[in-house]
Amino acid sequence: MSIQSAPWDHDATLYTLENAHGMRVLITDIGASLVSWFAPDRDGNVADIVLGHKDAAGYLSGAGFFGSIAGRWANRIKGARCHIDGQQHTFTANEGANLLHGGDAGFHTQRWQGRILGNKLQLTLTSPDGAAGFPGTLQVWIDYELSDDGTLILTYAARTDAATPVNLTNHVYFNLAGESADIRDQQLQVNASNYLAIDQESIPVGVAAVEGTPFDLRRPASLGEVLAQTHPQLAIARGLDHCYVPDGEPGKLREVATLFDPASGRELITATTERGIQIYTGNFLEGTVGRRTYHAHDGVCLETQAFPDQVNMPSAEEVILRPGQTYQQITTYRAAVRE
């Protein structure tokens, strides 16, 4: 694999990772964002399989969170507050009374420091004590590596000097058909028997079984057919915007989801060490300007992460990083072609 860097607009840097077969992944230091992923179909035709902005200015704006690292807390925190060791911490709300993806000035708009380490691109960020209300100075690292079998490996790490919630993910939107179509004809399989039901503010209210519901994706299902079904949970989010609880043991790398486009033959297999995977079908993309003006359901996010609002659940201690500890996460996306 080779890695090249080039200046981009607004003093940003654009890195290109290329494997032995000519597959290319483009990443910028703004938000440590995955900008483009050029992958072939079954006939060898190459297309960009992720949504994104046409220039660095788009990533600085934070619109759409396209391909960006969400943090310090990915997803939502109810009431934009939590308690750590008996002390309440209040964060900067940016979705009604709640916090979403670390706030408007979250990791997705920050300039990360990039360096090439052999076959890896490493991006680092220092989040100061008090940023968006979060306690402690947090050091974050993310490594991107593209293997010759088409696997993009994301390795996350973080350390802190004070107890703080940490939950990181990449908010990349996939569309295996490229820019020419929406995701309705693509098929999704999620290896999960349960998901988290949500309230009207998209805050989890409990674990629910997928059995007998539109959320049962244990066998591949057309996203268009799923979105067309009637269900109170689908109505709240205008589609899927729910955290699934993948089967298997958290902490171990396991396959959790497969996205497939029958027309092109492109397939994307997601594996992670994380406890949850948020499936978001781009329900609120309508009118968002990126490389073109996007519409609802033009992309699907497969966000590996802790549970939304887990800082306010009985399992909160699992997502509190303390001095001397290291936050670690590995997620892989493997792009292949199915004949």
C-alpha positions as CSV (number, residue, x, y, z in Angstrom):
1,M,0.0,0.0,0.0
2,S,1.1,3.5,-0.7
3,I,0.2,6.8,1.0
4,Q,0.5,10.2,-0.6
5,S,-0.3,13.6,0.8
6,A,-1.3,16.8,-1.1
7,P,-2.4,20.3,0.0
8,W,-6.1,21.0,-0.2
9,D,-8.0,24.2,0.1
10,H,-8.2,26.1,3.4
11,D,-4.7,24.9,4.3
12,A,-6.1,21.3,4.7
13,T,-4.2,18.2,3.7
14,L,-5.7,15.4,1.6
15,Y,-4.2,11.9,2.0
16,T,-4.6,9.2,-0.6
17,L,-4.2,5.5,0.4
18,E,-3.9,3.1,-2.5
19,N,-3.5,-0.7,-2.4
20,A,-1.8,-3.0,-4.9
21,H,-5.1,-3.3,-6.9
22,G,-5.6,0.4,-7.4
23,M,-8.3,0.8,-4.8
24,R,-8.0,4.3,-3.4
25,V,-9.2,5.9,-0.1
26,L,-9.0,9.7,0.4
27,I,-8.8,11.1,3.9
28,T,-8.5,14.7,5.1
29,D,-7.1,16.1,8.3
30,I,-10.3,18.1,8.9
31,G,-12.3,15.8,11.2
32,A,-10.0,12.9,10.3
33,S,-12.7,12.5,7.6
34,L,-13.0,9.7,5.0
35,V,-13.6,11.8,1.9
36,S,-13.8,9.2,-0.9
37,W,-13.4,5.5,-1.5
38,F,-13.0,4.4,-5.1
39,A,-13.9,0.8,-5.5
40,P,-14.6,-1.4,-8.6
41,D,-17.9,-3.2,-9.5
42,R,-18.1,-6.7,-10.9
43,D,-17.3,-5.3,-14.4
44,G,-14.3,-3.3,-13.2
45,N,-16.0,0.0,-13.3
46,V,-14.8,2.3,-10.4
47,A,-17.1,4.5,-8.4
48,D,-16.9,6.5,-5.2
49,I,-18.9,4.5,-2.6
50,V,-19.2,7.2,0.1
51,L,-20.9,10.5,0.3
52,G,-18.8,13.6,0.9
53,H,-18.0,17.3,0.3
54,K,-16.3,18.6,-2.8
55,D,-13.8,20.7,-0.9
56,A,-12.3,21.3,2.6
57,A,-14.7,24.1,3.3
58,G,-17.5,21.6,3.4
59,Y,-15.8,19.6,6.1
60,L,-15.0,22.7,8.1
61,S,-18.8,23.5,8.1
62,G,-19.6,20.1,9.6
63,A,-22.7,19.7,7.5
64,G,-23.8,16.1,7.3
65,F,-20.8,14.7,9.4
66,F,-19.7,13.1,6.1
67,G,-17.0,10.5,6.9
68,S,-15.9,12.4,10.0
69,I,-14.9,11.2,13.4
70,A,-17.6,11.9,15.9
71,G,-16.5,12.7,19.4
72,R,-15.9,13.1,22.3
73,W,-19.2,11.4,22.4
74,A,-20.7,9.9,19.2
75,N,-24.5,9.8,19.0
76,R,-26.7,11.3,21.8
77,I,-26.5,12.1,25.5
78,K,-29.9,12.8,27.0
79,G,-30.3,16.3,28.5
80,A,-26.6,16.9,27.5
81,R,-25.5,15.9,31.0
82,C,-24.3,13.0,33.0
83,H,-22.8,12.2,36.5
84,I,-19.3,11.0,37.1
85,D,-18.3,10.0,40.6
86,G,-21.3,11.9,41.9
87,Q,-20.5,15.2,40.1
88,Q,-22.8,16.4,37.3
89,H,-21.3,17.5,34.0
90,T,-23.3,19.6,31.6
91,F,-22.4,19.6,27.9
92,T,-23.2,21.9,25.0
93,A,-26.6,20.8,23.7
94,N,-27.0,20.9,19.9
95,E,-30.1,18.8,19.2
96,G,-32.8,20.4,21.3
97,A,-31.9,19.7,24.9
98,N,-29.6,16.8,23.9
99,L,-25.9,16.5,22.8
100,L,-25.3,14.9,19.4
101,H,-21.9,13.8,18.1
102,G,-19.9,15.9,20.5
103,G,-21.6,19.2,19.8
104,D,-21.4,21.7,16.9
105,A,-17.6,22.1,17.5
106,G,-17.0,18.3,18.0
107,F,-14.1,16.3,16.6
108,H,-15.7,16.4,13.1
109,T,-14.8,20.0,12.5
110,Q,-11.4,20.0,14.2
111,R,-8.0,20.0,12.4
112,W,-6.2,16.8,13.3
113,Q,-2.4,16.3,12.9
114,G,-1.5,13.8,10.3
115,R,1.6,11.7,9.7
116,I,2.5,8.7,7.6
117,L,3.8,5.7,9.5
118,G,4.8,3.1,7.0
119,N,1.6,1.6,5.7
120,K,-0.6,3.6,8.1
121,L,-2.0,7.1,8.2
122,Q,-2.1,8.3,11.8
123,L,-4.2,11.3,12.8
124,T,-4.1,12.8,16.3
125,L,-6.1,15.4,18.2
126,T,-5.9,17.1,21.6
127,S,-9.3,17.9,23.0
128,P,-8.8,20.4,25.9
129,D,-10.3,20.2,29.3
130,G,-13.8,21.8,29.2
131,A,-14.3,21.4,25.4
132,A,-18.1,21.3,24.9
133,G,-18.3,20.8,28.7
134,F,-16.3,17.6,28.8
135,P,-13.8,17.2,31.7
136,G,-10.2,16.4,31.2
137,T,-7.7,16.9,28.4
138,L,-8.1,14.0,25.9
139,Q,-5.5,12.8,23.5
140,V,-6.9,10.9,20.6
141,W,-5.3,8.8,17.9
142,I,-6.8,7.1,14.8
143,D,-4.9,5.0,12.3
144,Y,-6.2,4.3,8.8
145,E,-4.8,1.4,6.9
146,L,-5.9,-0.1,3.5
147,S,-5.0,-3.7,2.9
148,D,-4.7,-5.4,-0.5
149,D,-7.9,-7.4,0.1
150,G,-9.9,-4.1,0.2
151,T,-10.1,-3.8,4.0
152,L,-10.0,-0.4,5.5
153,I,-8.8,-0.8,9.1
154,L,-9.7,2.0,11.6
155,T,-7.8,1.7,14.9
156,Y,-8.8,4.2,17.6
157,A,-7.0,5.0,20.9
158,A,-7.4,7.8,23.5
159,R,-6.0,8.8,26.9
160,T,-7.1,11.3,29.4
161,D,-5.9,13.2,32.5
162,A,-9.4,13.2,34.2
163,A,-12.4,10.9,34.1
164,T,-14.4,11.6,31.0
165,P,-17.0,9.9,28.7
166,V,-15.5,8.6,25.5
167,N,-17.4,7.1,22.5
168,L,-15.9,7.5,19.1
169,T,-17.1,6.4,15.6
170,N,-16.7,7.3,11.9
171,H,-19.9,8.8,10.5
172,V,-19.3,7.7,6.9
173,Y,-22.3,7.3,4.6
174,F,-22.0,4.4,2.2
175,N,-23.7,4.0,-1.1
176,L,-22.4,1.0,-3.0
177,A,-24.0,2.2,-6.2
178,G,-21.9,5.3,-6.2
179,E,-23.4,8.8,-6.7
180,S,-26.0,7.7,-9.3
181,A,-28.7,6.2,-7.1
182,D,-30.1,6.0,-3.5
183,I,-29.7,3.0,-1.2
184,R,-33.2,1.6,-1.5
185,D,-32.2,-1.3,-3.8
186,Q,-29.2,-2.3,-1.6
187,Q,-29.5,-5.1,0.9
188,L,-28.4,-5.0,4.5
189,Q,-27.7,-7.8,6.9
190,V,-27.1,-7.1,10.6
191,N,-26.0,-9.9,12.9
192,A,-28.1,-8.8,15.8
193,S,-31.0,-10.3,17.7
194,N,-31.8,-7.1,19.5
195,Y,-31.8,-3.4,19.0
196,L,-32.4,-0.3,21.2
197,A,-35.9,1.1,21.0
198,I,-36.0,5.0,21.2
199,D,-38.3,7.7,22.4
200,Q,-39.4,10.8,20.5
201,E,-36.0,12.4,21.0
202,S,-34.2,9.3,19.7
203,I,-32.9,8.4,23.1
204,P,-32.8,4.7,23.9
205,V,-35.6,3.5,26.3
206,G,-34.8,-0.2,26.3
207,V,-33.6,-3.3,24.5
208,A,-36.1,-4.8,22.1
209,A,-36.0,-8.1,20.1
210,V,-35.9,-7.8,16.3
211,E,-38.0,-10.9,15.9
212,G,-41.2,-10.2,14.0
213,T,-40.3,-6.5,13.3
214,P,-38.9,-4.6,10.4
215,F,-35.7,-4.4,12.4
216,D,-35.0,-8.1,11.8
217,L,-32.1,-7.9,9.4
218,R,-30.5,-11.2,10.4
219,R,-31.1,-12.2,6.8
220,P,-30.4,-9.7,4.0
221,A,-33.3,-7.3,3.4
222,S,-33.8,-4.6,0.8
223,L,-33.5,-1.2,2.5
224,G,-36.3,0.1,0.3
225,E,-38.6,-2.7,1.6
226,V,-37.6,-2.0,5.2
227,L,-38.2,1.8,4.8
228,A,-41.6,1.2,3.3
229,Q,-42.9,-0.7,6.3
230,T,-45.1,0.7,9.0
231,H,-43.8,0.6,12.5
232,P,-43.9,3.3,15.3
233,Q,-40.1,3.1,15.7
234,L,-39.6,3.8,12.0
235,A,-42.0,6.7,12.2
236,I,-40.0,8.4,15.0
237,A,-36.8,8.4,13.0
238,R,-38.3,8.5,9.5
239,G,-36.4,5.3,8.8
240,L,-33.6,3.5,10.6
241,D,-31.7,5.5,13.1
242,H,-31.3,2.8,15.8
243,C,-28.5,1.1,17.6
244,Y,-28.3,-2.6,17.1
245,V,-26.8,-5.0,19.7
246,P,-24.6,-7.3,17.6
247,D,-24.4,-10.9,18.6
248,G,-21.1,-12.2,19.9
249,E,-18.7,-10.9,22.5
250,P,-17.9,-7.1,22.7
251,G,-14.2,-6.4,22.7
252,K,-13.5,-9.1,20.1
253,L,-13.4,-8.3,16.4
254,R,-16.5,-9.8,14.8
255,E,-18.5,-9.3,11.7
256,V,-21.6,-7.3,12.5
257,A,-23.1,-6.1,9.2
258,T,-23.0,-6.7,5.4
259,L,-24.2,-4.2,2.8
260,F,-24.7,-5.5,-0.8
261,D,-25.6,-3.8,-4.0
262,P,-27.1,-6.4,-6.5
263,A,-26.7,-4.1,-9.5
264,S,-23.0,-3.5,-9.2
265,G,-22.0,-6.6,-7.2
266,R,-20.2,-4.4,-4.6
267,E,-20.3,-5.7,-1.0
268,L,-19.1,-4.1,2.2
269,I,-18.5,-6.2,5.3
270,T,-18.3,-4.4,8.7
271,A,-16.5,-5.9,11.7
272,T,-15.9,-4.2,15.1
273,T,-14.9,-4.7,18.7
274,E,-17.6,-2.3,19.7
275,R,-20.8,-3.1,21.7
276,G,-23.2,-1.5,19.2
277,I,-23.7,-0.4,15.6
278,Q,-25.9,2.5,14.8
279,I,-27.7,2.0,11.5
280,Y,-28.8,5.3,10.0
281,T,-30.4,5.5,6.6
282,G,-29.8,9.1,5.9
283,N,-33.4,10.1,6.8
284,F,-32.5,13.8,7.2
285,L,-30.1,14.2,4.3
286,E,-32.7,16.1,2.1
287,G,-31.1,19.3,0.8
288,T,-27.7,18.7,2.3
289,V,-25.1,20.0,-0.1
290,G,-22.0,17.9,-0.6
291,R,-20.5,16.8,-3.9
292,R,-24.1,17.2,-5.0
293,T,-27.3,18.1,-3.3
294,Y,-28.2,14.9,-1.4
295,H,-31.7,13.5,-0.7
296,A,-33.1,11.3,2.0
297,H,-31.8,7.8,1.8
298,D,-28.9,8.6,-0.5
299,G,-26.5,6.9,2.0
300,V,-26.5,4.5,5.0
301,C,-24.2,4.9,8.0
302,L,-22.8,1.8,9.8
303,E,-21.5,3.5,12.9
304,T,-19.7,1.2,15.3
305,Q,-19.9,2.6,18.8
306,A,-21.0,2.3,22.4
307,F,-24.7,2.6,23.1
308,P,-26.3,6.0,22.7
309,D,-26.7,7.7,26.1
310,Q,-24.8,4.9,27.8
311,V,-23.3,7.5,30.1
312,N,-26.8,7.6,31.8
313,M,-27.3,3.8,31.9
314,P,-26.4,1.3,34.6
315,S,-23.4,0.3,32.4
316,A,-22.0,3.9,32.4
317,E,-18.7,3.0,33.9
318,E,-17.9,1.0,30.8
319,V,-17.7,4.3,28.8
320,I,-15.9,6.4,31.3
321,L,-12.2,6.7,30.5
322,R,-10.0,7.3,33.5
323,P,-6.3,8.4,33.9
324,G,-4.0,5.5,33.3
325,Q,-6.5,3.7,31.0
326,T,-6.5,3.6,27.2
327,Y,-9.6,3.7,25.1
328,Q,-9.3,1.2,22.3
329,Q,-11.5,0.3,19.3
330,I,-11.0,-1.5,16.0
331,T,-13.4,-1.3,13.2
332,T,-12.9,-2.7,9.7
333,Y,-14.8,-2.2,6.4
334,R,-14.0,-4.7,3.7
335,A,-15.0,-3.7,0.1
336,A,-15.3,-6.7,-2.2
337,V,-17.2,-7.8,-5.3
338,R,-19.7,-10.6,-5.3
339,E,-20.1,-12.3,-8.7
